Amino acid sequence: SKATGYPIAKIATKLAIGYNLNELENQITQSTSALFEPSVDYVIVKIPRWNFDKFEGSDRTLGLQMKSVGEVMAIGRSFQEALHKATQSLEIKRNGLGADGKSYTKYDEIIDKLTHPSWDRVFVIYDAIQAGIPLSRIHEITKIDMWFLKQYEELYALEVEISKYTLDTLPRDLILDAKQKGFADRQIAYMLKCLESEVHSKREELGINRVYKLVDTCAAEFEAATPYYYSTFEADIETPDGKKYVANDSISTDKKKIVVLGSGPNRIGQGIEFDYSCVHGVLAAAECGYETIMINCNPETVSTDFDIADKLYFEPVFWEHIYDIIRHEKPEGVIVQLGGQTALKLAEKLDRYGIKIMGTSFKALDLAEDRGSFSKLLQDNDIPYPEFGTAENADEALALADELAFPILVRPSYVLGGQGMKIVINKKELEEVVVDLLQKIPNNKLLLDHYLDGAIEAEADAICDGEDVYIIGIMEHIEPCGIHSGDSNALLPPFNLGDLVMQQIKDHTKKIALALNTVGLINIQFAIKEDKVYIIEANPRASRTVPFIAKSYGEPYVNYATKVMLGEKKVKDFNFNPKLEGYAIKQPVFSFNKFHNVNKQLGPEMKSTGESILFIDSLKDDAFYELYSRRKMYLTK
């Protein structure tokens, strides 16, 4: 549906209730009938997204059983361009195929990887060509059609050619060729040994700019009424009077605009829940009179439907693409707190380039991520937190362990879904975990917290406008503290916290939201031990639980929060009226049956791939008893 712009399910439903194809109109052109097969003048590449790093010991080879947790889709004028854009969309710290220093170089390793296909096969083919393995051998092992392999070979030949030049000597036609084949500025910079920003400036100087084309289902035979775009690079067209121009279908209007950054491919720790927030954010911005612009590359989501935003750019949530769209559209600002970690990670770049972030500032977002500064903020506000320290190598970590006392929770900074978090109970384990983490994520600053054994965990979500704070929901986890919040069964409202504890949670939430100058949403996680409430972390963005709370209470909280971010409304302008009789339970859903021989015990690293909601009238419900009776079984050190 997304590839052709033809709403298959919608048309099929109408046929099921008795319409004929010739009676329905094509939604994109709004002038032709649905009895008109899509014809496309672009190429689409879909690449699945895997999360094997969450399941240590799992069999990573691909076969007859599906193991991916999401996917990306990319649109380009050629297979090579679409392939590059798809690999840039995956968010696995790659800039595309090759040219980023992360290629496999050992012959045996490459042959083994070609023989046993895994998640990175799309990259390994490039590495094999780079290592000089003949196409006939790659074809013999993989049985991949020679046409595809030759496309790869052309890409590598272009990389070799460009690498012969410097930025100053590189001819214009080679840069244009590289951009038409989808190479990112970062990759070209790697080949030329210069900076990404220098490549960007150079191609601007040479007039090599992105243009936007419509996805119109009919190869431009009829005019499309729906603004659904992808980017590409084209050669100049010369008019009879000698003027040069490049055809661009996306006309920027003079209306006030807002860009919402989507959440990229679904994966563990970040899935459809952020799509919910993005869609409601777009609709709220439209209600405030903004022209709404959505940027996302996930074909499974509602945010990439062509009728949600005023303009949809089906593009990688990758800096270069976003920057070019922002420069073309000139929006009032960008909303980053609805697209999960994907959008949040781009806040620093947006801030550095002077692009306005709507709602909570980058400074506040960064302060919440930086444990040192955040703990100082908690200290200044007299809010308790577990003893902690930071380490950059194993020696520092071992010295710190003497001060903190075991058990200790070890976690890398700036990660998604608790990735790499471990609870350790002695120095030998601590050393193993620290060495392992720093190999996987070099130069990371590790955070070591004293782990509050046997504590109860709770979390709160709130909307803040910088002056007032409204807590939209407080949830209590059934599992003990130490299991990732995404893997916990949680009750709304809490079922076992006394008035004293609830008051501390409310006070801490309000203090932290105001101290961080939050404008929009914030999520705070707490550990409760002996009636004292400690802060685990705060995230000044839409959290995974916001859709759950909104549906439980029947209130459009993301709509309200977006209007606060845009400065259109204050918290006191809303008439909050949550409706919930009894309790709502958030239940995680796991996919362990897809991953044999993996540790199925739960811990601080998230492993669930989805969740469901269960409403109960009272705590006497059998479903609650069953969950509560199992609460001690889960935690693994």
CSV table of N, CA and C in Angstrom, one decimal, residues 399-459:
chain,number,residue,atom,x,y,z
A,399,ALA,N,37.0,0.4,41.3
A,399,ALA,CA,37.3,1.3,42.5
A,399,ALA,C,35.9,1.9,43.0
A,400,LEU,N,35.0,2.1,42.1
A,400,LEU,CA,33.7,2.7,42.4
A,400,LEU,C,32.9,1.7,43.2
A,401,ALA,N,33.1,0.4,42.9
A,401,ALA,CA,32.3,-0.7,43.5
A,401,ALA,C,32.5,-0.7,45.0
A,402,ASP,N,33.7,-0.3,45.5
A,402,ASP,CA,33.9,-0.3,46.9
A,402,ASP,C,33.1,0.8,47.6
A,403,GLU,N,32.8,1.9,46.9
A,403,GLU,CA,32.0,2.9,47.5
A,403,GLU,C,30.5,2.6,47.5
A,404,LEU,N,30.0,1.9,46.4
A,404,LEU,CA,28.6,1.8,46.1
A,404,LEU,C,28.0,0.6,46.9
A,405,ALA,N,28.7,-0.5,47.1
A,405,ALA,CA,28.2,-1.7,47.7
A,405,ALA,C,27.3,-2.5,46.7
A,406,PHE,N,27.5,-3.8,46.6
A,406,PHE,CA,26.7,-4.6,45.7
A,406,PHE,C,25.3,-4.9,46.3
A,407,PRO,N,24.3,-5.3,45.4
A,407,PRO,CA,24.3,-5.4,44.0
A,407,PRO,C,24.4,-4.0,43.3
A,408,ILE,N,25.0,-4.0,42.1
A,408,ILE,CA,25.2,-2.8,41.3
A,408,ILE,C,24.5,-3.0,39.9
A,409,LEU,N,23.8,-1.9,39.5
A,409,LEU,CA,23.2,-1.9,38.2
A,409,LEU,C,24.2,-1.1,37.3
A,410,VAL,N,24.6,-1.8,36.2
A,410,VAL,CA,25.6,-1.2,35.3
A,410,VAL,C,24.8,-0.8,34.0
A,411,ARG,N,24.9,0.4,33.5
A,411,ARG,CA,24.3,0.7,32.3
A,411,ARG,C,25.0,1.7,31.4
A,412,PRO,N,25.1,1.5,30.1
A,412,PRO,CA,25.7,2.5,29.2
A,412,PRO,C,24.8,3.8,29.1
A,413,SER,N,25.3,4.9,28.8
A,413,SER,CA,24.5,6.1,28.6
A,413,SER,C,24.0,6.2,27.2
A,414,TYR,N,22.9,6.9,27.0
A,414,TYR,CA,22.3,7.1,25.7
A,414,TYR,C,21.9,5.8,25.0
A,415,VAL,N,21.2,4.9,25.6
A,415,VAL,CA,20.8,3.7,24.9
A,415,VAL,C,19.3,3.6,25.0
A,416,LEU,N,18.8,2.7,24.2
A,416,LEU,CA,17.3,2.5,24.0
A,416,LEU,C,16.9,1.2,24.6
A,417,GLY,N,15.8,1.2,25.3
A,417,GLY,CA,15.2,-0.1,25.8
A,417,GLY,C,16.1,-0.8,26.8
A,418,GLY,N,16.9,0.0,27.6
A,418,GLY,CA,17.8,-0.7,28.6
A,418,GLY,C,18.9,-1.5,28.0
A,419,GLN,N,19.2,-1.2,26.7
A,419,GLN,CA,20.2,-2.1,26.1
A,419,GLN,C,21.6,-2.2,26.8
A,420,GLY,N,22.0,-3.4,27.1
A,420,GLY,CA,23.3,-3.6,27.7
A,420,GLY,C,23.3,-3.4,29.2
A,421,MET,N,22.1,-3.2,29.8
A,421,MET,CA,22.0,-3.0,31.3
A,421,MET,C,22.2,-4.4,32.0
A,422,LYS,N,22.9,-4.4,33.1
A,422,LYS,CA,23.1,-5.7,33.8
A,422,LYS,C,23.1,-5.4,35.3
A,423,ILE,N,22.6,-6.4,36.1
A,423,ILE,CA,22.8,-6.2,37.6
A,423,ILE,C,23.9,-7.2,37.9
A,424,VAL,N,25.0,-6.7,38.6
A,424,VAL,CA,26.1,-7.6,39.0
A,424,VAL,C,26.2,-7.7,40.5
A,425,ILE,N,26.7,-8.8,41.0
A,425,ILE,CA,26.7,-9.1,42.5
A,425,ILE,C,28.1,-9.3,43.0
A,426,ASN,N,29.1,-9.2,42.2
A,426,ASN,CA,30.5,-9.3,42.7
A,426,ASN,C,31.5,-8.6,41.7
A,427,LYS,N,32.7,-8.5,42.1
A,427,LYS,CA,33.7,-7.7,41.3
A,427,LYS,C,34.0,-8.5,40.0
A,428,LYS,N,34.0,-9.8,40.1
A,428,LYS,CA,34.4,-10.6,38.9
A,428,LYS,C,33.3,-10.3,37.8
A,429,GLU,N,32.0,-10.4,38.2
A,429,GLU,CA,30.9,-10.1,37.2
A,429,GLU,C,31.0,-8.7,36.7
A,430,LEU,N,31.3,-7.8,37.6
A,430,LEU,CA,31.4,-6.4,37.2
A,430,LEU,C,32.5,-6.2,36.1
A,431,GLU,N,33.6,-6.7,36.3
A,431,GLU,CA,34.7,-6.6,35.4
A,431,GLU,C,34.3,-7.2,34.0
A,432,GLU,N,33.7,-8.4,34.0
A,432,GLU,CA,33.3,-9.0,32.8
A,432,GLU,C,32.3,-8.1,32.0
A,433,VAL,N,31.3,-7.6,32.7
A,433,VAL,CA,30.3,-6.8,32.1
A,433,VAL,C,30.8,-5.5,31.5
A,434,VAL,N,31.7,-4.8,32.3
A,434,VAL,CA,32.3,-3.5,31.9
A,434,VAL,C,33.1,-3.7,30.6
A,435,VAL,N,34.0,-4.7,30.6
A,435,VAL,CA,34.9,-5.0,29.5
A,435,VAL,C,34.0,-5.3,28.2
A,436,ASP,N,33.0,-6.1,28.4
A,436,ASP,CA,32.1,-6.5,27.3
A,436,ASP,C,31.4,-5.3,26.7
A,437,LEU,N,30.8,-4.5,27.6
A,437,LEU,CA,30.1,-3.3,27.2
A,437,LEU,C,31.0,-2.3,26.4
A,438,LEU,N,32.2,-2.1,26.9
A,438,LEU,CA,33.1,-1.1,26.3
A,438,LEU,C,33.6,-1.6,24.9
A,439,GLN,N,33.6,-2.9,24.7
A,439,GLN,CA,34.0,-3.5,23.4
A,439,GLN,C,32.8,-3.2,22.4
A,440,LYS,N,31.6,-3.4,22.9
A,440,LYS,CA,30.4,-3.2,22.0
A,440,LYS,C,30.1,-1.7,21.8
A,441,ILE,N,30.3,-0.9,22.8
A,441,ILE,CA,30.0,0.5,22.6
A,441,ILE,C,31.3,1.3,23.1
A,442,PRO,N,32.3,1.4,22.2
A,442,PRO,CA,33.5,2.1,22.7
A,442,PRO,C,33.2,3.6,23.1
A,443,ASN,N,34.1,4.1,24.0
A,443,ASN,CA,34.1,5.5,24.5
A,443,ASN,C,32.8,5.8,25.2
A,444,ASN,N,32.0,4.8,25.6
A,444,ASN,CA,30.8,5.1,26.3
A,444,ASN,C,31.1,5.4,27.8
A,445,LYS,N,30.3,6.3,28.4
A,445,LYS,CA,30.4,6.5,29.8
A,445,LYS,C,29.4,5.6,30.5
A,446,LEU,N,29.9,4.7,31.4
A,446,LEU,CA,29.0,3.8,32.0
A,446,LEU,C,28.5,4.3,33.4
A,447,LEU,N,27.3,4.1,33.7
A,447,LEU,CA,26.7,4.5,34.9
A,447,LEU,C,26.6,3.3,35.9
A,448,LEU,N,27.1,3.5,37.1
A,448,LEU,CA,26.9,2.4,38.1
A,448,LEU,C,26.1,2.9,39.2
A,449,ASP,N,24.9,2.2,39.4
A,449,ASP,CA,24.0,2.6,40.5
A,449,ASP,C,24.0,1.5,41.6
A,450,HIS,N,23.9,1.9,42.8
A,450,HIS,CA,23.6,0.9,43.8
A,450,HIS,C,22.2,0.4,43.6
A,451,TYR,N,22.0,-0.9,43.4
A,451,TYR,CA,20.7,-1.4,43.0
A,451,TYR,C,19.9,-1.7,44.3
A,452,LEU,N,18.7,-1.1,44.4
A,452,LEU,CA,17.8,-1.2,45.5
A,452,LEU,C,17.1,-2.5,45.5
A,453,ASP,N,17.7,-3.5,46.2
A,453,ASP,CA,17.2,-4.9,46.1
A,453,ASP,C,15.8,-5.0,46.8
A,454,GLY,N,14.9,-5.6,46.2
A,454,GLY,CA,13.6,-5.8,46.8
A,454,GLY,C,12.7,-4.6,46.8
A,455,ALA,N,13.0,-3.6,46.0
A,455,ALA,CA,12.2,-2.3,46.0
A,455,ALA,C,11.0,-2.5,45.1
A,456,ILE,N,10.0,-1.7,45.3
A,456,ILE,CA,8.8,-1.7,44.4
A,456,ILE,C,9.1,-0.6,43.3
A,457,GLU,N,8.7,-0.8,42.1
A,457,GLU,CA,9.0,0.2,41.0
A,457,GLU,C,7.6,0.8,40.6
A,458,ALA,N,7.7,2.1,40.4
A,458,ALA,CA,6.5,2.8,39.9
A,458,ALA,C,6.9,3.9,38.9
A,459,GLU,N,6.0,4.4,38.1
A,459,GLU,CA,6.4,5.4,37.2
A,459,GLU,C,5.2,6.4,37.0
